[in-house]
Amino acid sequence: MPLLSLWKTDPTTVSSFTVEQVVSFAGDGKFKDDSLCSSEFRTYLSSIAAEKIAKYIDYCLTNSFNNSGAVLQDLVNELGRRLEYRVENGLYAGKSTAIGHDGLWYSPDHGAIVIEVKTTDAYRISVDKISEYRSKLIAAERITAVSSILIVVGRQDTGELEAQVRGSRHAWDVRLISAEALSKLVALKENADEPETGRKIRSVLIPVEYTRIDALVDVMFTTATDVETKIVEDQTLDEGNPKTPIEVSTLSRSPEFTDGKLLQEKRDRIVASLSERFGSTLVKRSRATFWTPDHAKRIACTLSKRYDSKIPYWYAYYPSWDEFLLE
């Protein structure tokens, strides 16, 4: 049974598969450029949780199987989509008639990123070659000079590669990140709510001179503040006016929090129900917003605990949600 049909009829079974097994069920199981197998696999990836993608990446890096490098390439490109880049997949195998990049990520904020995915630096990577890809893409007017290179590595043993980048004339155009750290950036974005947080997170992937680290501190502060603010608002207590959020630290009595797991379970049930109604999986965009893989259907899912007052429930509705839904 083709992967997408099985995913639709029996998602629990597919969720139990390793990524190697998932690929074997896609199309004719022959994972190559422009194949039905590749197309089905990419469609499936667009519909699953980022946590599952992170687990698949770990499997690729700890298990040797046919086409594991190409599968990892697709997984990394899907993480780019979760960070809200417009992603163009590269080729699995190089061709003399094509530019050999692994992916192109077009930023909603700042230019484009040429992606190179490597499982390890055991074999020397030519930074000059990757830079040549960028130059050819600029010449072909597929990207502009406002662009950079991001090398995504599978394993942590990247000392030689880091030294190679630092010692090259391309140091100001190249950034290096592990697949694990990239997964963590996606998790940060999905647990925040404000669009500004997503922009700050994406800025980390752009080459910046960090002698002065104000910009890096700004990224951490914006993200932490966003997540902390939403936690406080979720746990706001009824102090006579349930419409006004109250900082927990100002309360004179011990707060009685609603278990965050219960809130998340409720949200998951709502999202699953609406996914069934839409006939398409709703993928997490941020803490409270979700959209279908083609971004055509969107929801903002806000929750309320029950209050002992005349107004038993109340809900926040943020301008950023309004903008997201209006799109």
mmCIF file of C-alpha atoms in Angstrom:
data_model
loop_
_atom_site.group_PDB
_atom_site.id
_atom_site.type_symbol
_atom_site.label_atom_id
_atom_site.label_comp_id
_atom_site.label_asym_id
_atom_site.label_seq_id
_atom_site.Cartn_x
_atom_site.Cartn_y
_atom_site.Cartn_z
ATOM 1 C CA MET A 1 0.000 0.000 0.000
ATOM 2 C CA PRO A 2 1.438 3.442 -0.916
ATOM 3 C CA LEU A 3 2.686 5.483 2.023
ATOM 4 C CA LEU A 4 0.130 8.304 1.824
ATOM 5 C CA SER A 5 -2.832 5.924 1.658
ATOM 6 C CA LEU A 6 -1.526 3.985 4.636
ATOM 7 C CA TRP A 7 -0.852 7.222 6.545
ATOM 8 C CA LYS A 8 -4.435 8.338 5.941
ATOM 9 C CA THR A 9 -6.065 5.037 6.935
ATOM 10 C CA ASP A 10 -3.682 3.891 9.683
ATOM 11 C CA PRO A 11 -1.523 6.758 11.006
ATOM 12 C CA THR A 12 -0.713 4.888 14.225
ATOM 13 C CA THR A 13 1.030 2.111 12.326
ATOM 14 C CA VAL A 14 2.997 4.536 10.155
ATOM 15 C CA SER A 15 4.043 6.482 13.264
ATOM 16 C CA SER A 16 5.622 3.318 14.636
ATOM 17 C CA PHE A 17 7.827 2.886 11.545
ATOM 18 C CA THR A 18 11.455 3.919 11.397
ATOM 19 C CA VAL A 19 12.251 6.442 8.688
ATOM 20 C CA GLU A 20 13.888 3.632 6.719
ATOM 21 C CA GLN A 21 10.602 1.709 6.770
ATOM 22 C CA VAL A 22 8.636 4.833 5.852
ATOM 23 C CA VAL A 23 10.762 5.320 2.730
ATOM 24 C CA SER A 24 10.279 1.671 1.721
ATOM 25 C CA PHE A 25 6.496 2.185 1.712
ATOM 26 C CA ALA A 26 6.667 5.382 -0.378
ATOM 27 C CA GLY A 27 5.901 5.005 -4.080
ATOM 28 C CA ASP A 28 7.909 2.139 -5.561
ATOM 29 C CA GLY A 29 10.475 2.336 -2.745
ATOM 30 C CA LYS A 30 13.180 3.580 -5.144
ATOM 31 C CA PHE A 31 14.471 6.760 -3.543
ATOM 32 C CA LYS A 32 15.922 8.968 -6.287
ATOM 33 C CA ASP A 33 15.444 12.376 -7.861
ATOM 34 C CA ASP A 34 12.024 13.083 -9.408
ATOM 35 C CA SER A 35 10.641 9.727 -8.237
ATOM 36 C CA LEU A 36 7.204 8.931 -6.841
ATOM 37 C CA CYS A 37 8.985 7.559 -3.757
ATOM 38 C CA SER A 38 10.665 10.912 -3.099
ATOM 39 C CA SER A 39 7.464 12.880 -3.791
ATOM 40 C CA GLU A 40 5.359 10.782 -1.400
ATOM 41 C CA PHE A 41 8.032 10.926 1.287
ATOM 42 C CA ARG A 42 8.247 14.728 1.101
ATOM 43 C CA THR A 43 4.450 15.051 1.217
ATOM 44 C CA TYR A 44 4.386 12.818 4.286
ATOM 45 C CA LEU A 45 7.106 14.887 5.994
ATOM 46 C CA SER A 46 5.064 18.058 5.478
ATOM 47 C CA SER A 47 2.247 16.559 7.556
ATOM 48 C CA ILE A 48 4.051 15.231 10.633
ATOM 49 C CA ALA A 49 5.194 16.849 13.872
ATOM 50 C CA ALA A 50 8.647 18.403 14.100
ATOM 51 C CA GLU A 51 9.431 16.058 17.001
ATOM 52 C CA LYS A 52 9.011 13.086 14.653
ATOM 53 C CA ILE A 53 11.321 14.703 12.095
ATOM 54 C CA ALA A 54 13.969 15.091 14.817
ATOM 55 C CA LYS A 55 13.650 11.372 15.652
ATOM 56 C CA TYR A 56 14.033 10.459 11.984
ATOM 57 C CA ILE A 57 17.184 12.596 11.787
ATOM 58 C CA ASP A 58 18.636 10.772 14.773
ATOM 59 C CA TYR A 59 17.873 7.431 13.098
ATOM 60 C CA CYS A 60 19.662 8.528 9.913
ATOM 61 C CA LEU A 61 22.746 9.460 11.916
ATOM 62 C CA THR A 62 22.893 6.316 14.053
ATOM 63 C CA ASN A 63 21.908 3.710 11.447
ATOM 64 C CA SER A 64 23.450 2.937 8.100
ATOM 65 C CA PHE A 65 20.901 2.226 5.365
ATOM 66 C CA ASN A 66 20.533 2.780 1.643
ATOM 67 C CA ASN A 67 20.128 6.479 0.711
ATOM 68 C CA SER A 68 20.357 7.629 4.331
ATOM 69 C CA GLY A 69 22.228 10.759 3.227
ATOM 70 C CA ALA A 70 19.526 11.697 0.719
ATOM 71 C CA VAL A 71 16.801 11.038 3.306
ATOM 72 C CA LEU A 72 18.634 13.276 5.777
ATOM 73 C CA GLN A 73 18.729 15.990 3.115
ATOM 74 C CA ASP A 74 14.925 15.923 2.820
ATOM 75 C CA LEU A 75 14.524 15.952 6.607
ATOM 76 C CA VAL A 76 16.762 19.018 6.951
ATOM 77 C CA ASN A 77 14.881 20.835 4.181
ATOM 78 C CA GLU A 78 11.603 20.142 5.967
ATOM 79 C CA LEU A 79 13.028 21.771 9.112
ATOM 80 C CA GLY A 80 13.659 24.818 6.933
ATOM 81 C CA ARG A 81 9.981 24.915 6.032
ATOM 82 C CA ARG A 82 9.054 24.729 9.711
ATOM 83 C CA LEU A 83 11.166 27.868 10.237
ATOM 84 C CA GLU A 84 8.978 29.458 7.524
ATOM 85 C CA TYR A 85 11.525 29.572 4.743
ATOM 86 C CA ARG A 86 10.241 28.923 1.242
ATOM 87 C CA VAL A 87 12.262 25.815 0.456
ATOM 88 C CA GLU A 88 13.393 24.464 -2.892
ATOM 89 C CA ASN A 89 14.781 20.946 -2.596
ATOM 90 C CA GLY A 90 18.114 20.215 -4.219
ATOM 91 C CA LEU A 91 19.170 17.083 -6.087
ATOM 92 C CA TYR A 92 20.238 13.919 -4.301
ATOM 93 C CA ALA A 93 22.868 13.106 -6.924
ATOM 94 C CA GLY A 94 24.959 15.700 -8.712
ATOM 95 C CA LYS A 95 24.554 16.314 -12.444
ATOM 96 C CA SER A 96 26.878 18.112 -14.833
ATOM 97 C CA THR A 97 23.896 20.102 -16.097
ATOM 98 C CA ALA A 98 22.650 21.186 -12.653
ATOM 99 C CA ILE A 99 23.944 23.199 -9.699
ATOM 100 C CA GLY A 100 24.786 20.781 -6.901
ATOM 101 C CA HIS A 101 23.272 22.449 -3.830
ATOM 102 C CA ASP A 102 21.198 20.374 -1.376
ATOM 103 C CA GLY A 103 18.516 22.990 -0.905
ATOM 104 C CA LEU A 104 17.596 26.655 -1.263
ATOM 105 C CA TRP A 105 15.874 28.424 1.606
ATOM 106 C CA TYR A 106 14.261 31.730 0.678
ATOM 107 C CA SER A 107 13.823 33.848 3.777
ATOM 108 C CA PRO A 108 10.742 36.007 4.414
ATOM 109 C CA ASP A 109 13.117 38.466 6.101
ATOM 110 C CA HIS A 110 16.552 38.482 4.512
ATOM 111 C CA GLY A 111 17.716 36.980 1.217
ATOM 112 C CA ALA A 112 18.311 33.280 0.648
ATOM 113 C CA ILE A 113 20.426 30.486 2.115
ATOM 114 C CA VAL A 114 22.225 27.821 0.086
ATOM 115 C CA ILE A 115 22.059 24.554 2.039
ATOM 116 C CA GLU A 116 24.702 21.839 2.166
ATOM 117 C CA VAL A 117 23.919 18.719 4.256
ATOM 118 C CA LYS A 118 26.691 16.419 5.516
ATOM 119 C CA THR A 119 26.451 13.474 7.908
ATOM 120 C CA THR A 120 30.066 13.873 9.007
ATOM 121 C CA ASP A 121 33.269 15.747 8.186
ATOM 122 C CA ALA A 122 35.239 12.494 7.927
ATOM 123 C CA TYR A 123 35.684 13.357 4.266
ATOM 124 C CA ARG A 124 36.965 16.823 3.495
ATOM 125 C CA ILE A 125 34.309 19.257 2.261
ATOM 126 C CA SER A 126 35.364 21.870 -0.266
ATOM 127 C CA VAL A 127 34.065 25.225 0.935
ATOM 128 C CA ASP A 128 35.237 26.647 -2.412
ATOM 129 C CA LYS A 129 32.941 24.194 -4.203
ATOM 130 C CA ILE A 130 29.929 25.119 -2.098
ATOM 131 C CA SER A 131 30.696 28.803 -2.646
ATOM 132 C CA GLU A 132 30.803 28.087 -6.377
ATOM 133 C CA TYR A 133 27.222 26.776 -6.136
ATOM 134 C CA ARG A 134 26.192 30.102 -4.629
ATOM 135 C CA SER A 135 27.982 32.082 -7.353
ATOM 136 C CA LYS A 136 26.274 30.040 -10.078
ATOM 137 C CA LEU A 137 22.867 30.534 -8.450
ATOM 138 C CA ILE A 138 23.467 34.295 -8.325
ATOM 139 C CA ALA A 139 24.552 34.293 -11.984
ATOM 140 C CA ALA A 140 21.398 32.352 -12.898
ATOM 141 C CA GLU A 141 19.356 34.983 -10.977
ATOM 142 C CA ARG A 142 17.839 32.302 -8.747
ATOM 143 C CA ILE A 143 19.168 34.131 -5.686
ATOM 144 C CA THR A 144 20.731 37.559 -5.126
ATOM 145 C CA ALA A 145 24.027 38.604 -3.596
ATOM 146 C CA VAL A 146 22.055 39.060 -0.357
ATOM 147 C CA SER A 147 22.502 35.370 0.413
ATOM 148 C CA SER A 148 24.681 33.025 2.427
ATOM 149 C CA ILE A 149 25.630 29.375 2.878
ATOM 150 C CA LEU A 150 24.530 27.086 5.715
ATOM 151 C CA ILE A 151 26.292 23.751 6.187
ATOM 152 C CA VAL A 152 24.138 21.369 8.245
ATOM 153 C CA VAL A 153 26.191 18.567 9.766
ATOM 154 C CA GLY A 154 24.930 15.372 11.292
ATOM 155 C CA ARG A 155 27.502 14.710 13.954
ATOM 156 C CA GLN A 156 29.245 16.875 16.511
ATOM 157 C CA ASP A 157 32.830 16.066 15.462
ATOM 158 C CA THR A 158 33.177 19.081 13.171
ATOM 159 C CA GLY A 159 36.422 20.627 14.406
ATOM 160 C CA GLU A 160 38.239 20.217 11.097
ATOM 161 C CA LEU A 161 35.327 21.638 9.120
ATOM 162 C CA GLU A 162 34.996 24.620 11.458
ATOM 163 C CA ALA A 163 38.708 25.357 11.062
ATOM 164 C CA GLN A 164 38.399 25.052 7.293
ATOM 165 C CA VAL A 165 35.554 27.590 7.195
ATOM 166 C CA ARG A 166 37.341 30.028 9.511
ATOM 167 C CA GLY A 167 40.521 29.829 7.456
ATOM 168 C CA SER A 168 38.858 30.322 4.089
ATOM 169 C CA ARG A 169 38.036 33.512 2.197
ATOM 170 C CA HIS A 170 34.374 32.523 2.499
ATOM 171 C CA ALA A 171 34.216 32.796 6.299
ATOM 172 C CA TRP A 172 31.813 35.762 6.136
ATOM 173 C CA ASP A 173 29.408 33.890 3.854
ATOM 174 C CA VAL A 174 29.217 30.553 5.652
ATOM 175 C CA ARG A 175 27.576 29.305 8.839
ATOM 176 C CA LEU A 176 27.699 25.807 10.317
ATOM 177 C CA ILE A 177 25.024 24.113 12.446
ATOM 178 C CA SER A 178 24.316 20.563 13.591
ATOM 179 C CA ALA A 179 21.053 18.904 12.595
ATOM 180 C CA GLU A 180 20.255 18.520 16.303
ATOM 181 C CA ALA A 181 20.674 22.243 16.962
ATOM 182 C CA LEU A 182 18.521 23.040 13.918
ATOM 183 C CA SER A 183 15.791 20.802 15.358
ATOM 184 C CA LYS A 184 16.046 22.723 18.643
ATOM 185 C CA LEU A 185 15.564 26.036 16.819
ATOM 186 C CA VAL A 186 12.371 24.657 15.283
ATOM 187 C CA ALA A 187 11.160 23.547 18.733
ATOM 188 C CA LEU A 188 11.878 27.036 20.125
ATOM 189 C CA LYS A 189 9.886 28.666 17.351
ATOM 190 C CA GLU A 190 6.952 26.290 17.728
ATOM 191 C CA ASN A 191 6.730 26.935 21.466
ATOM 192 C CA ALA A 192 6.706 30.710 20.998
ATOM 193 C CA ASP A 193 3.892 32.766 19.532
ATOM 194 C CA GLU A 194 5.077 36.148 18.298
ATOM 195 C CA PRO A 195 6.245 36.528 14.659
ATOM 196 C CA GLU A 196 9.199 38.578 15.906
ATOM 197 C CA THR A 197 10.515 35.490 17.704
ATOM 198 C CA GLY A 198 10.577 33.561 14.425
ATOM 199 C CA ARG A 199 12.478 36.404 12.761
ATOM 200 C CA LYS A 200 15.028 36.480 15.580
ATOM 201 C CA ILE A 201 15.527 32.720 15.384
ATOM 202 C CA ARG A 202 16.063 32.841 11.613
ATOM 203 C CA SER A 203 18.639 35.584 12.086
ATOM 204 C CA VAL A 204 20.888 33.116 13.940
ATOM 205 C CA LEU A 205 21.457 31.241 10.659
ATOM 206 C CA ILE A 206 22.790 34.335 8.878
ATOM 207 C CA PRO A 207 26.562 35.062 9.049
ATOM 208 C CA VAL A 208 27.067 37.875 11.558
ATOM 209 C CA GLU A 209 30.193 39.238 13.189
ATOM 210 C CA TYR A 210 29.846 38.457 16.899
ATOM 211 C CA THR A 211 32.664 40.455 18.453
ATOM 212 C CA ARG A 212 29.827 42.469 19.931
ATOM 213 C CA ILE A 213 27.158 39.983 21.010
ATOM 214 C CA ASP A 214 24.170 42.298 21.506
ATOM 215 C CA ALA A 215 22.324 40.734 18.560
ATOM 216 C CA LEU A 216 22.779 37.220 19.955
ATOM 217 C CA VAL A 217 21.568 38.304 23.397
ATOM 218 C CA ASP A 218 18.550 39.932 21.712
ATOM 219 C CA VAL A 219 17.643 36.610 20.088
ATOM 220 C CA MET A 220 17.773 34.753 23.420
ATOM 221 C CA PHE A 221 15.900 37.474 25.324
ATOM 222 C CA THR A 222 13.093 37.790 22.752
ATOM 223 C CA THR A 223 12.546 34.034 22.613
ATOM 224 C CA ALA A 224 12.646 33.502 26.388
ATOM 225 C CA THR A 225 10.306 36.439 27.020
ATOM 226 C CA ASP A 226 7.812 35.217 24.431
ATOM 227 C CA VAL A 227 7.630 31.696 25.878
ATOM 228 C CA GLU A 228 7.509 32.920 29.503
ATOM 229 C CA THR A 229 4.745 35.430 28.778
ATOM 230 C CA LYS A 230 2.514 32.786 27.224
ATOM 231 C CA ILE A 231 3.045 30.430 30.183
ATOM 232 C CA VAL A 232 1.966 33.174 32.603
ATOM 233 C CA GLU A 233 -1.112 33.978 30.529
ATOM 234 C CA ASP A 234 -2.126 30.317 30.354
ATOM 235 C CA GLN A 235 -1.971 30.067 34.134
ATOM 236 C CA THR A 236 -3.666 33.378 34.975
ATOM 237 C CA LEU A 237 -5.918 33.111 38.024
ATOM 238 C CA ASP A 238 -9.360 34.552 38.632
ATOM 239 C CA GLU A 239 -8.858 37.576 40.901
ATOM 240 C CA GLY A 240 -12.230 39.245 40.389
ATOM 241 C CA ASN A 241 -11.617 40.285 36.796
ATOM 242 C CA PRO A 242 -10.797 37.246 34.690
ATOM 243 C CA LYS A 243 -10.471 39.402 31.578
ATOM 244 C CA THR A 244 -7.257 40.971 32.850
ATOM 245 C CA PRO A 245 -4.138 38.764 32.930
ATOM 246 C CA ILE A 246 -2.331 38.930 36.258
ATOM 247 C CA GLU A 247 1.375 38.353 36.730
ATOM 248 C CA VAL A 248 1.779 35.273 38.905
ATOM 249 C CA SER A 249 4.509 36.982 40.949
ATOM 250 C CA THR A 250 2.008 39.640 42.181
ATOM 251 C CA LEU A 251 -0.447 37.172 43.662
ATOM 252 C CA SER A 252 -0.648 37.085 47.447
ATOM 253 C CA ARG A 253 -1.805 33.500 47.677
ATOM 254 C CA SER A 254 -0.330 30.336 46.272
ATOM 255 C CA PRO A 255 -1.356 29.951 42.622
ATOM 256 C CA GLU A 256 -3.431 26.931 41.634
ATOM 257 C CA PHE A 257 -2.185 26.151 38.172
ATOM 258 C CA THR A 258 -3.949 24.038 35.600
ATOM 259 C CA ASP A 259 -1.633 21.215 34.606
ATOM 260 C CA GLY A 260 0.077 22.231 31.365
ATOM 261 C CA LYS A 261 -0.180 18.653 30.131
ATOM 262 C CA LEU A 262 -3.967 18.806 30.412
ATOM 263 C CA LEU A 263 -4.036 22.034 28.429
ATOM 264 C CA GLN A 264 -1.823 20.517 25.733
ATOM 265 C CA GLU A 265 -3.911 17.344 25.567
ATOM 266 C CA LYS A 266 -7.018 19.473 25.041
ATOM 267 C CA ARG A 267 -5.298 21.474 22.305
ATOM 268 C CA ASP A 268 -4.111 18.263 20.615
ATOM 269 C CA ARG A 269 -7.668 16.905 20.593
ATOM 270 C CA ILE A 270 -9.025 20.124 19.078
ATOM 271 C CA VAL A 271 -6.361 20.165 16.381
ATOM 272 C CA ALA A 272 -6.912 16.473 15.559
ATOM 273 C CA SER A 273 -10.659 17.029 15.259
ATOM 274 C CA LEU A 274 -10.242 19.991 12.929
ATOM 275 C CA SER A 275 -7.650 18.090 10.883
ATOM 276 C CA GLU A 276 -10.259 15.395 10.320
ATOM 277 C CA ARG A 277 -12.852 18.008 9.342
ATOM 278 C CA PHE A 278 -10.464 19.721 6.913
ATOM 279 C CA GLY A 279 -9.362 16.401 5.447
ATOM 280 C CA SER A 280 -5.750 17.515 5.878
ATOM 281 C CA THR A 281 -3.277 17.411 8.752
ATOM 282 C CA LEU A 282 -2.815 20.649 10.674
ATOM 283 C CA VAL A 283 0.889 21.222 11.315
ATOM 284 C CA LYS A 284 2.160 23.274 14.237
ATOM 285 C CA ARG A 285 3.425 26.724 13.212
ATOM 286 C CA SER A 286 3.757 28.244 16.658
ATOM 287 C CA ARG A 287 2.503 27.530 20.150
ATOM 288 C CA ALA A 288 -1.144 28.301 19.322
ATOM 289 C CA THR A 289 -1.279 28.524 15.526
ATOM 290 C CA PHE A 290 -1.497 25.677 13.040
ATOM 291 C CA TRP A 291 -1.870 25.342 9.286
ATOM 292 C CA THR A 292 -2.240 22.694 6.614
ATOM 293 C CA PRO A 293 0.962 21.821 4.691
ATOM 294 C CA ASP A 294 -0.101 24.072 1.792
ATOM 295 C CA HIS A 295 -0.912 26.881 4.299
ATOM 296 C CA ALA A 296 -4.400 27.214 2.765
ATOM 297 C CA LYS A 297 -6.287 26.439 5.991
ATOM 298 C CA ARG A 298 -5.262 27.939 9.330
ATOM 299 C CA ILE A 299 -6.402 28.019 12.927
ATOM 300 C CA ALA A 300 -5.483 29.836 16.120
ATOM 301 C CA CYS A 301 -6.279 27.535 19.035
ATOM 302 C CA THR A 302 -6.646 29.321 22.367
ATOM 303 C CA LEU A 303 -7.602 27.630 25.629
ATOM 304 C CA SER A 304 -9.160 28.668 28.926
ATOM 305 C CA LYS A 305 -9.278 27.060 32.327
ATOM 306 C CA ARG A 306 -12.607 27.250 34.177
ATOM 307 C CA TYR A 307 -12.955 30.175 36.585
ATOM 308 C CA ASP A 308 -15.160 30.370 39.668
ATOM 309 C CA SER A 309 -16.886 33.546 38.531
ATOM 310 C CA LYS A 310 -19.807 34.828 36.512
ATOM 311 C CA ILE A 311 -17.583 34.500 33.457
ATOM 312 C CA PRO A 312 -16.410 30.883 33.683
ATOM 313 C CA TYR A 313 -14.148 31.065 30.622
ATOM 314 C CA TRP A 314 -12.185 33.820 28.889
ATOM 315 C CA TYR A 315 -9.840 33.830 25.957
ATOM 316 C CA ALA A 316 -7.017 36.017 24.705
ATOM 317 C CA TYR A 317 -6.883 36.885 20.998
ATOM 318 C CA TYR A 318 -3.655 38.427 19.764
ATOM 319 C CA PRO A 319 -3.040 40.803 16.828
ATOM 320 C CA SER A 320 -0.413 38.384 15.479
ATOM 321 C CA TRP A 321 -3.057 35.645 15.297
ATOM 322 C CA ASP A 322 -5.377 38.012 13.457
ATOM 323 C CA GLU A 323 -2.674 38.754 10.876
ATOM 324 C CA PHE A 324 -1.917 35.046 10.507
ATOM 325 C CA LEU A 325 -5.568 34.175 9.843
ATOM 326 C CA LEU A 326 -6.151 37.140 7.529
ATOM 327 C CA GLU A 327 -3.402 35.832 5.260
#
